[in-house]
Tab-separated table of N, CA and C in Angstrom:
chain	number	residue	atom	x	y	z
A	14	MET	N	40.170	-16.306	-26.490
A	14	MET	CA	39.008	-15.722	-25.853
A	14	MET	C	39.070	-15.852	-24.337
A	15	SER	N	40.233	-15.917	-23.746
A	15	SER	CA	40.296	-16.180	-22.318
A	15	SER	C	40.464	-14.937	-21.460
A	16	LYS	N	40.839	-13.819	-22.043
A	16	LYS	CA	41.066	-12.628	-21.237
A	16	LYS	C	39.902	-11.658	-21.376
A	17	VAL	N	39.564	-11.025	-20.271
A	17	VAL	CA	38.529	-10.006	-20.258
A	17	VAL	C	39.217	-8.665	-20.115
A	18	ASN	N	38.931	-7.747	-21.021
A	18	ASN	CA	39.503	-6.404	-20.937
A	18	ASN	C	38.611	-5.551	-20.048
A	19	ILE	N	39.150	-5.078	-18.958
A	19	ILE	CA	38.410	-4.224	-18.040
A	19	ILE	C	38.549	-2.779	-18.521
A	20	VAL	N	37.423	-2.055	-18.531
A	20	VAL	CA	37.457	-0.652	-18.931
A	20	VAL	C	37.960	0.148	-17.743
A	21	SER	N	39.151	0.746	-17.878
A	21	SER	CA	39.734	1.473	-16.755
A	21	SER	C	39.757	2.981	-16.980
A	22	ASP	N	39.589	3.444	-18.208
A	22	ASP	CA	39.563	4.868	-18.516
A	22	ASP	C	38.266	5.465	-17.961
A	23	LYS	N	38.403	6.432	-17.031
A	23	LYS	CA	37.217	7.006	-16.379
A	23	LYS	C	36.303	7.724	-17.360
A	24	GLY	N	36.880	8.393	-18.357
A	24	GLY	CA	36.061	9.062	-19.370
A	24	GLY	C	35.257	8.068	-20.180
A	25	ALA	N	35.900	6.968	-20.558
A	25	ALA	CA	35.210	5.923	-21.319
A	25	ALA	C	34.119	5.284	-20.468
A	26	ALA	N	34.415	5.061	-19.199
A	26	ALA	CA	33.427	4.461	-18.304
A	26	ALA	C	32.216	5.373	-18.163
A	27	HIS	N	32.445	6.684	-18.063
A	27	HIS	CA	31.342	7.643	-17.955
A	27	HIS	C	30.492	7.633	-19.227
A	28	THR	N	31.144	7.645	-20.380
A	28	THR	CA	30.430	7.608	-21.654
A	28	THR	C	29.617	6.325	-21.763
A	29	LEU	N	30.204	5.227	-21.344
A	29	LEU	CA	29.512	3.946	-21.395
A	29	LEU	C	28.274	3.965	-20.505
A	30	LEU	N	28.380	4.579	-19.331
A	30	LEU	CA	27.225	4.662	-18.434
A	30	LEU	C	26.111	5.530	-19.012
A	31	GLN	N	26.476	6.535	-19.810
A	31	GLN	CA	25.447	7.338	-20.468
A	31	GLN	C	24.721	6.509	-21.524
A	32	TYR	N	25.465	5.687	-22.231
A	32	TYR	CA	24.932	4.835	-23.294
A	32	TYR	C	24.152	3.653	-22.715
A	33	CYS	N	24.642	3.103	-21.626
A	33	CYS	CA	24.039	1.926	-20.984
A	33	CYS	C	23.845	2.214	-19.496
A	34	PRO	N	22.884	3.079	-19.148
A	34	PRO	CA	22.754	3.476	-17.744
A	34	PRO	C	22.454	2.316	-16.792
A	35	ASP	N	21.910	1.236	-17.313
A	35	ASP	CA	21.570	0.100	-16.457
A	35	ASP	C	22.553	-1.060	-16.578
A	36	ILE	N	23.715	-0.820	-17.167
A	36	ILE	CA	24.653	-1.920	-17.440
A	36	ILE	C	25.068	-2.670	-16.175
A	37	GLU	N	25.165	-1.983	-15.064
A	37	GLU	CA	25.553	-2.654	-13.821
A	37	GLU	C	24.448	-3.587	-13.322
A	38	ASN	N	23.226	-3.405	-13.818
A	38	ASN	CA	22.108	-4.269	-13.425
A	38	ASN	C	21.907	-5.448	-14.370
A	39	TRP	N	22.646	-5.461	-15.483
A	39	TRP	CA	22.474	-6.553	-16.448
A	39	TRP	C	22.659	-7.929	-15.808
A	40	PRO	N	23.721	-8.150	-15.018
A	40	PRO	CA	23.889	-9.490	-14.433
A	40	PRO	C	22.683	-9.926	-13.594
A	41	LYS	N	22.120	-9.009	-12.824
A	41	LYS	CA	20.950	-9.342	-12.004
A	41	LYS	C	19.743	-9.640	-12.886
A	42	SER	N	19.586	-8.882	-13.975
A	42	SER	CA	18.431	-9.102	-14.854
A	42	SER	C	18.512	-10.452	-15.571
A	43	TRP	N	19.719	-10.965	-15.751
A	43	TRP	CA	19.900	-12.260	-16.416
A	43	TRP	C	19.823	-13.435	-15.455
A	44	SER	N	20.047	-13.194	-14.169
A	44	SER	CA	20.292	-14.286	-13.224
A	44	SER	C	19.040	-15.092	-12.902
A	45	TYR	N	19.261	-16.380	-12.757
A	45	TYR	CA	18.240	-17.303	-12.275
A	45	TYR	C	18.453	-17.551	-10.791
A	46	GLU	N	19.714	-17.457	-10.385
A	46	GLU	CA	20.078	-17.677	-8.990
A	46	GLU	C	21.334	-16.857	-8.690
A	47	GLU	N	21.657	-16.770	-7.424
A	47	GLU	CA	22.793	-15.952	-6.968
A	47	GLU	C	24.096	-16.295	-7.694
A	48	SER	N	24.296	-17.576	-7.990
A	48	SER	CA	25.555	-18.002	-8.618
A	48	SER	C	25.706	-17.500	-10.055
A	49	ASP	N	24.640	-16.943	-10.639
A	49	ASP	CA	24.722	-16.389	-11.997
A	49	ASP	C	25.293	-14.972	-12.021
A	50	LEU	N	25.359	-14.318	-10.870
A	50	LEU	CA	25.775	-12.912	-10.838
A	50	LEU	C	27.234	-12.713	-11.239
A	51	ALA	N	28.137	-13.534	-10.721
A	51	ALA	CA	29.562	-13.375	-11.060
A	51	ALA	C	29.815	-13.627	-12.547
A	52	PRO	N	29.287	-14.717	-13.135
A	52	PRO	CA	29.470	-14.887	-14.579
A	52	PRO	C	28.808	-13.754	-15.367
A	53	GLY	N	27.678	-13.271	-14.876
A	53	GLY	CA	27.005	-12.155	-15.545
A	53	GLY	C	27.878	-10.914	-15.572
A	54	GLN	N	28.572	-10.651	-14.465
A	54	GLN	CA	29.479	-9.499	-14.419
A	54	GLN	C	30.637	-9.680	-15.392
A	55	LEU	N	31.144	-10.904	-15.511
A	55	LEU	CA	32.217	-11.172	-16.474
A	55	LEU	C	31.736	-10.973	-17.910
A	56	ILE	N	30.489	-11.327	-18.169
A	56	ILE	CA	29.923	-11.108	-19.507
A	56	ILE	C	29.873	-9.615	-19.804
A	57	VAL	N	29.421	-8.826	-18.832
A	57	VAL	CA	29.378	-7.367	-19.014
A	57	VAL	C	30.773	-6.847	-19.342
A	58	GLU	N	31.776	-7.291	-18.596
A	58	GLU	CA	33.146	-6.834	-18.851
A	58	GLU	C	33.625	-7.260	-20.237
A	59	PHE	N	33.206	-8.430	-20.676
A	59	PHE	CA	33.557	-8.929	-22.007
A	59	PHE	C	32.901	-8.076	-23.096
A	60	PHE	N	31.701	-7.564	-22.828
A	60	PHE	CA	30.970	-6.738	-23.795
A	60	PHE	C	31.481	-5.298	-23.867
A	61	LYS	N	32.046	-4.786	-22.788
A	61	LYS	CA	32.388	-3.359	-22.715
A	61	LYS	C	33.299	-2.867	-23.836
A	62	PRO	N	34.363	-3.562	-24.205
A	62	PRO	CA	35.195	-3.047	-25.306
A	62	PRO	C	34.407	-2.882	-26.612
A	63	PHE	N	33.493	-3.802	-26.885
A	63	PHE	CA	32.676	-3.693	-28.098
A	63	PHE	C	31.706	-2.518	-27.987
A	64	LEU	N	31.100	-2.339	-26.831
A	64	LEU	CA	30.199	-1.202	-26.636
A	64	LEU	C	30.950	0.113	-26.841
A	65	LEU	N	32.161	0.206	-26.310
A	65	LEU	CA	32.972	1.418	-26.497
A	65	LEU	C	33.364	1.597	-27.964
A	66	HIS	N	33.644	0.502	-28.642
A	66	HIS	CA	33.947	0.547	-30.077
A	66	HIS	C	32.757	1.125	-30.846
A	67	LEU	N	31.557	0.682	-30.508
A	67	LEU	CA	30.360	1.201	-31.178
A	67	LEU	C	30.205	2.699	-30.922
A	68	LEU	N	30.438	3.115	-29.684
A	68	LEU	CA	30.336	4.540	-29.350
A	68	LEU	C	31.334	5.365	-30.152
A	69	ALA	N	32.526	4.847	-30.330
A	69	ALA	CA	33.581	5.573	-31.050
A	69	ALA	C	33.260	5.735	-32.534
A	70	ARG	N	32.356	4.928	-33.044
A	70	ARG	CA	32.016	4.986	-34.464
A	70	ARG	C	30.979	6.066	-34.774
A	71	ASN	N	30.497	6.768	-33.758
A	71	ASN	CA	29.518	7.850	-33.939
A	71	ASN	C	28.292	7.402	-34.724
A	72	LEU	N	27.755	6.256	-34.346
A	72	LEU	CA	26.549	5.735	-34.982
A	72	LEU	C	25.330	6.506	-34.490
A	73	ALA	N	24.246	6.388	-35.214
A	73	ALA	CA	22.989	7.020	-34.807
A	73	ALA	C	22.558	6.452	-33.458
A	74	ALA	N	21.892	7.278	-32.675
A	74	ALA	CA	21.452	6.853	-31.344
A	74	ALA	C	20.578	5.603	-31.416
A	75	SER	N	19.707	5.526	-32.410
A	75	SER	CA	18.831	4.354	-32.534
A	75	SER	C	19.639	3.090	-32.838
A	76	THR	N	20.690	3.226	-33.629
A	76	THR	CA	21.552	2.084	-33.950
A	76	THR	C	22.307	1.638	-32.706
A	77	LEU	N	22.818	2.595	-31.951
A	77	LEU	CA	23.523	2.270	-30.708
A	77	LEU	C	22.598	1.548	-29.731
A	78	ARG	N	21.379	2.056	-29.588
A	78	ARG	CA	20.419	1.416	-28.679
A	78	ARG	C	20.103	-0.004	-29.129
A	79	ARG	N	19.947	-0.203	-30.424
A	79	ARG	CA	19.626	-1.532	-30.949
A	79	ARG	C	20.758	-2.518	-30.622
A	80	HIS	N	22.006	-2.123	-30.906
A	80	HIS	CA	23.133	-3.016	-30.607
A	80	HIS	C	23.248	-3.270	-29.102
A	81	ARG	N	23.065	-2.226	-28.307
A	81	ARG	CA	23.118	-2.376	-26.844
A	81	ARG	C	22.066	-3.382	-26.377
A	82	ASP	N	20.848	-3.232	-26.867
A	82	ASP	CA	19.765	-4.123	-26.450
A	82	ASP	C	20.018	-5.562	-26.896
A	83	HIS	N	20.622	-5.717	-28.063
A	83	HIS	CA	20.922	-7.066	-28.546
A	83	HIS	C	22.046	-7.711	-27.738
A	84	LEU	N	23.008	-6.924	-27.295
A	84	LEU	CA	24.044	-7.489	-26.421
A	84	LEU	C	23.433	-7.929	-25.096
A	85	TRP	N	22.492	-7.142	-24.589
A	85	TRP	CA	21.800	-7.530	-23.362
A	85	TRP	C	21.100	-8.878	-23.580
A	86	MET	N	20.438	-9.037	-24.734
A	86	MET	CA	19.772	-10.307	-25.052
A	86	MET	C	20.786	-11.452	-25.123
A	87	LEU	N	21.928	-11.197	-25.751
A	87	LEU	CA	22.963	-12.221	-25.883
A	87	LEU	C	23.473	-12.654	-24.506
A	88	GLY	N	23.704	-11.694	-23.629
A	88	GLY	CA	24.149	-12.031	-22.273
A	88	GLY	C	23.138	-12.896	-21.543
A	89	GLY	N	21.864	-12.554	-21.691
A	89	GLY	CA	20.812	-13.367	-21.081
A	89	GLY	C	20.789	-14.779	-21.637
A	90	GLU	N	21.051	-14.885	-22.928
A	90	GLU	CA	21.078	-16.206	-23.567
A	90	GLU	C	22.264	-17.030	-23.062
A	91	VAL	N	23.399	-16.386	-22.837
A	91	VAL	CA	24.565	-17.101	-22.294
A	91	VAL	C	24.226	-17.673	-20.918
A	92	ILE	N	23.624	-16.860	-20.064
A	92	ILE	CA	23.254	-17.329	-18.723
A	92	ILE	C	22.212	-18.441	-18.818
A	93	ARG	N	21.231	-18.296	-19.691
A	93	ARG	CA	20.204	-19.332	-19.862
A	93	ARG	C	20.841	-20.651	-20.293
A	94	ARG	N	21.764	-20.586	-21.245
A	94	ARG	CA	22.427	-21.809	-21.730
A	94	ARG	C	23.241	-22.458	-20.610
A	95	ARG	N	23.888	-21.638	-19.787
A	95	ARG	CA	24.655	-22.181	-18.660
A	95	ARG	C	23.725	-22.886	-17.675
A	96	GLN	N	22.523	-22.360	-17.491
A	96	GLN	CA	21.546	-22.990	-16.602
A	96	GLN	C	21.087	-24.337	-17.152
A	97	GLU	N	20.874	-24.397	-18.459
A	97	GLU	CA	20.352	-25.615	-19.084
A	97	GLU	C	21.423	-26.673	-19.322
A	98	ASP	N	22.677	-26.264	-19.401
A	98	ASP	CA	23.775	-27.181	-19.719
A	98	ASP	C	24.901	-26.960	-18.705
A	99	PRO	N	24.797	-27.570	-17.512
A	99	PRO	CA	25.760	-27.313	-16.439
A	99	PRO	C	27.239	-27.432	-16.816
A	100	PRO	N	27.647	-28.328	-17.742
A	100	PRO	CA	29.070	-28.344	-18.106
A	100	PRO	C	29.572	-26.997	-18.660
A	101	LEU	N	28.671	-26.191	-19.207
A	101	LEU	CA	29.078	-24.867	-19.689
A	101	LEU	C	29.556	-23.975	-18.545
A	102	CYS	N	29.090	-24.272	-17.339
A	102	CYS	CA	29.499	-23.475	-16.173
A	102	CYS	C	30.985	-23.639	-15.876
A	103	GLN	N	31.592	-24.696	-16.390
A	103	GLN	CA	33.013	-24.938	-16.169
A	103	GLN	C	33.885	-24.178	-17.165
A	104	GLN	N	33.266	-23.611	-18.197
A	104	GLN	CA	34.008	-22.893	-19.231
A	104	GLN	C	33.984	-21.392	-18.955
A	105	PRO	N	35.022	-20.675	-19.370
A	105	PRO	CA	34.996	-19.210	-19.249
A	105	PRO	C	33.812	-18.638	-20.042
A	106	VAL	N	33.157	-17.630	-19.481
A	106	VAL	CA	31.987	-17.054	-20.161
A	106	VAL	C	32.349	-16.498	-21.532
A	107	GLU	N	33.585	-16.049	-21.696
A	107	GLU	CA	34.006	-15.536	-22.999
A	107	GLU	C	33.921	-16.637	-24.054
A	108	ASN	N	34.350	-17.847	-23.682
A	108	ASN	CA	34.311	-18.977	-24.610
A	108	ASN	C	32.880	-19.393	-24.921
A	109	VAL	N	32.035	-19.411	-23.892
A	109	VAL	CA	30.630	-19.780	-24.095
A	109	VAL	C	29.963	-18.758	-25.011
A	110	THR	N	30.223	-17.484	-24.764
A	110	THR	CA	29.643	-16.424	-25.590
A	110	THR	C	30.122	-16.549	-27.026
A	111	PHE	N	31.415	-16.689	-27.211
A	111	PHE	CA	31.970	-16.775	-28.559
A	111	PHE	C	31.427	-17.991	-29.302
A	112	ALA	N	31.230	-19.095	-28.592
A	112	ALA	CA	30.708	-20.314	-29.222
A	112	ALA	C	29.282	-20.124	-29.734
A	113	LEU	N	28.552	-19.170	-29.170
A	113	LEU	CA	27.183	-18.902	-29.628
A	113	LEU	C	27.149	-18.026	-30.877
A	114	LEU	N	28.277	-17.398	-31.186
A	114	LEU	CA	28.345	-16.488	-32.328
A	114	LEU	C	28.882	-17.205	-33.553
A	115	GLU	N	28.419	-16.757	-34.698
A	115	GLU	CA	28.913	-17.265	-35.974
A	115	GLU	C	29.059	-16.090	-36.915
A	116	GLU	N	29.713	-16.341	-38.018
A	116	GLU	CA	29.860	-15.317	-39.043
A	116	GLU	C	28.493	-14.810	-39.515
A	117	ASP	N	27.485	-15.693	-39.456
A	117	ASP	CA	26.145	-15.354	-39.947
A	117	ASP	C	25.233	-14.768	-38.878
A	118	GLY	N	25.637	-14.773	-37.626
A	118	GLY	CA	24.778	-14.209	-36.595
A	118	GLY	C	24.953	-14.879	-35.259
A	119	GLY	N	23.882	-14.827	-34.478
A	119	GLY	CA	23.936	-15.354	-33.127
A	119	GLY	C	22.996	-16.517	-32.932
A	120	PRO	N	22.799	-16.892	-31.678
A	120	PRO	CA	21.930	-18.029	-31.372
A	120	PRO	C	20.459	-17.675	-31.579
A	121	LEU	N	19.644	-18.703	-31.764
A	121	LEU	CA	18.202	-18.474	-31.771
A	121	LEU	C	17.805	-18.116	-30.346
A	122	ILE	N	17.049	-17.058	-30.226
A	122	ILE	CA	16.653	-16.574	-28.900
A	122	ILE	C	15.400	-17.304	-28.433
A	123	TRP	N	15.401	-17.654	-27.149
A	123	TRP	CA	14.255	-18.284	-26.525
A	123	TRP	C	13.880	-17.491	-25.294
A	124	PRO	N	12.632	-17.159	-25.028
A	124	PRO	CA	11.477	-17.502	-25.848
A	124	PRO	C	11.580	-16.871	-27.236
A	125	ARG	N	10.993	-17.552	-28.161
A	125	ARG	CA	11.084	-17.206	-29.577
A	125	ARG	C	10.713	-15.746	-29.815
A	126	ILE	N	11.504	-15.093	-30.663
A	126	ILE	CA	11.206	-13.734	-31.100
A	126	ILE	C	10.818	-13.802	-32.573
A	127	THR	N	10.304	-12.713	-33.114
A	127	THR	CA	9.886	-12.723	-34.514
A	127	THR	C	11.099	-12.879	-35.423
A	128	GLU	N	10.849	-13.272	-36.659
A	128	GLU	CA	11.938	-13.431	-37.621
A	128	GLU	C	12.660	-12.104	-37.837
A	129	GLN	N	11.903	-11.016	-37.896
A	129	GLN	CA	12.504	-9.692	-38.083
A	129	GLN	C	13.395	-9.335	-36.888
A	130	GLU	N	12.921	-9.621	-35.675
A	130	GLU	CA	13.726	-9.359	-34.480
A	130	GLU	C	14.973	-10.240	-34.456
A	131	GLN	N	14.825	-11.500	-34.870
A	131	GLN	CA	15.976	-12.409	-34.910
A	131	GLN	C	16.994	-11.921	-35.933
A	132	ASP	N	16.516	-11.439	-37.087
A	132	ASP	CA	17.426	-10.919	-38.119
A	132	ASP	C	18.220	-9.724	-37.598
A	133	ALA	N	17.543	-8.821	-36.879
A	133	ALA	CA	18.226	-7.647	-36.317
A	133	ALA	C	19.233	-8.084	-35.248
A	134	PHE	N	18.831	-9.041	-34.414
A	134	PHE	CA	19.729	-9.587	-33.393
A	134	PHE	C	20.953	-10.213	-34.056
A	135	ASP	N	20.728	-10.986	-35.123
A	135	ASP	CA	21.837	-11.618	-35.845
A	135	ASP	C	22.797	-10.579	-36.412
A	136	ALA	N	22.266	-9.461	-36.894
A	136	ALA	CA	23.128	-8.402	-37.438
A	136	ALA	C	24.052	-7.860	-36.347
A	137	SER	N	23.519	-7.650	-35.155
A	137	SER	CA	24.353	-7.183	-34.041
A	137	SER	C	25.379	-8.239	-33.655
A	138	CYS	N	24.971	-9.495	-33.641
A	138	CYS	CA	25.902	-10.581	-33.302
A	138	CYS	C	27.010	-10.696	-34.341
A	139	ARG	N	26.683	-10.476	-35.610
A	139	ARG	CA	27.715	-10.495	-36.656
A	139	ARG	C	28.748	-9.411	-36.400
A	140	LYS	N	28.278	-8.216	-36.044
A	140	LYS	CA	29.201	-7.115	-35.751
A	140	LYS	C	30.095	-7.464	-34.551
A	141	PHE	N	29.501	-8.045	-33.531
A	141	PHE	CA	30.270	-8.433	-32.352
A	141	PHE	C	31.283	-9.521	-32.720
A	142	TYR	N	30.863	-10.496	-33.496
A	142	TYR	CA	31.753	-11.567	-33.953
A	142	TYR	C	32.931	-10.985	-34.733
A	143	GLN	N	32.640	-10.083	-35.660
A	143	GLN	CA	33.701	-9.457	-36.463
A	143	GLN	C	34.660	-8.675	-35.572
A	144	PHE	N	34.121	-7.967	-34.593
A	144	PHE	CA	34.942	-7.219	-33.645
A	144	PHE	C	35.870	-8.166	-32.874
A	145	LEU	N	35.321	-9.274	-32.394
A	145	LEU	CA	36.132	-10.235	-31.643
A	145	LEU	C	37.208	-10.858	-32.520
A	146	MET	N	36.869	-11.175	-33.754
A	146	MET	CA	37.850	-11.770	-34.665
A	146	MET	C	38.976	-10.777	-34.954
A	147	LYS	N	38.615	-9.521	-35.206
A	147	LYS	CA	39.626	-8.497	-35.485
A	147	LYS	C	40.492	-8.263	-34.248
A	148	SER	N	39.864	-8.200	-33.084
A	148	SER	CA	40.616	-8.016	-31.837
A	148	SER	C	41.574	-9.171	-31.609
A	149	SER	N	41.132	-10.377	-31.925
A	149	SER	CA	41.974	-11.561	-31.772
A	149	SER	C	43.160	-11.506	-32.729
A	150	GLU	N	42.904	-11.114	-33.973
A	150	GLU	CA	43.981	-10.979	-34.963
A	150	GLU	C	44.970	-9.903	-34.534
A	151	ASP	N	44.456	-8.762	-34.082
A	151	ASP	CA	45.323	-7.667	-33.641
A	151	ASP	C	46.172	-8.098	-32.448
A	152	GLY	N	45.582	-8.865	-31.547
A	152	GLY	CA	46.306	-9.334	-30.371
A	152	GLY	C	47.364	-10.366	-30.697
A	153	ASN	N	47.146	-11.133	-31.759
A	153	ASN	CA	48.103	-12.179	-32.137
A	153	ASN	C	49.223	-11.671	-33.027
A	154	SER	N	49.055	-10.459	-33.580
A	154	SER	CA	50.065	-9.964	-34.520
A	154	SER	C	51.167	-9.157	-33.842
A	155	GLY	N	51.010	-8.858	-32.544
A	155	GLY	CA	51.980	-7.994	-31.892
A	155	GLY	C	52.845	-8.745	-31.019
């Protein structure tokens, strides 16, 4: 989980901006202080391959929006955890993010969300976890 794949295909970047028009503002929306912006940008870059994967699957617009919004929540949770636990700041954001994911879902969100919202968030986190595991397997087999 140490490498971040940067989206370099201009067509893919354009499609991603249509799907997530505010993605460049995500780091600022998560930040507590200026020092959170750089890790926030790395989180966005870590999320981009999964967002593009979702787009390629031709899912319903509502499903795409739900997964996008849940990734935004996950990124905010990563930054929040880094604020509360300074040793996490020494770890790559990819590792911190992956550590929050499990086969069964993601972290409990704070401030608390409803059980139904948490279940939907967990479903998106499961998909992201599965994507990361498959990407890791594909990367190790070549």
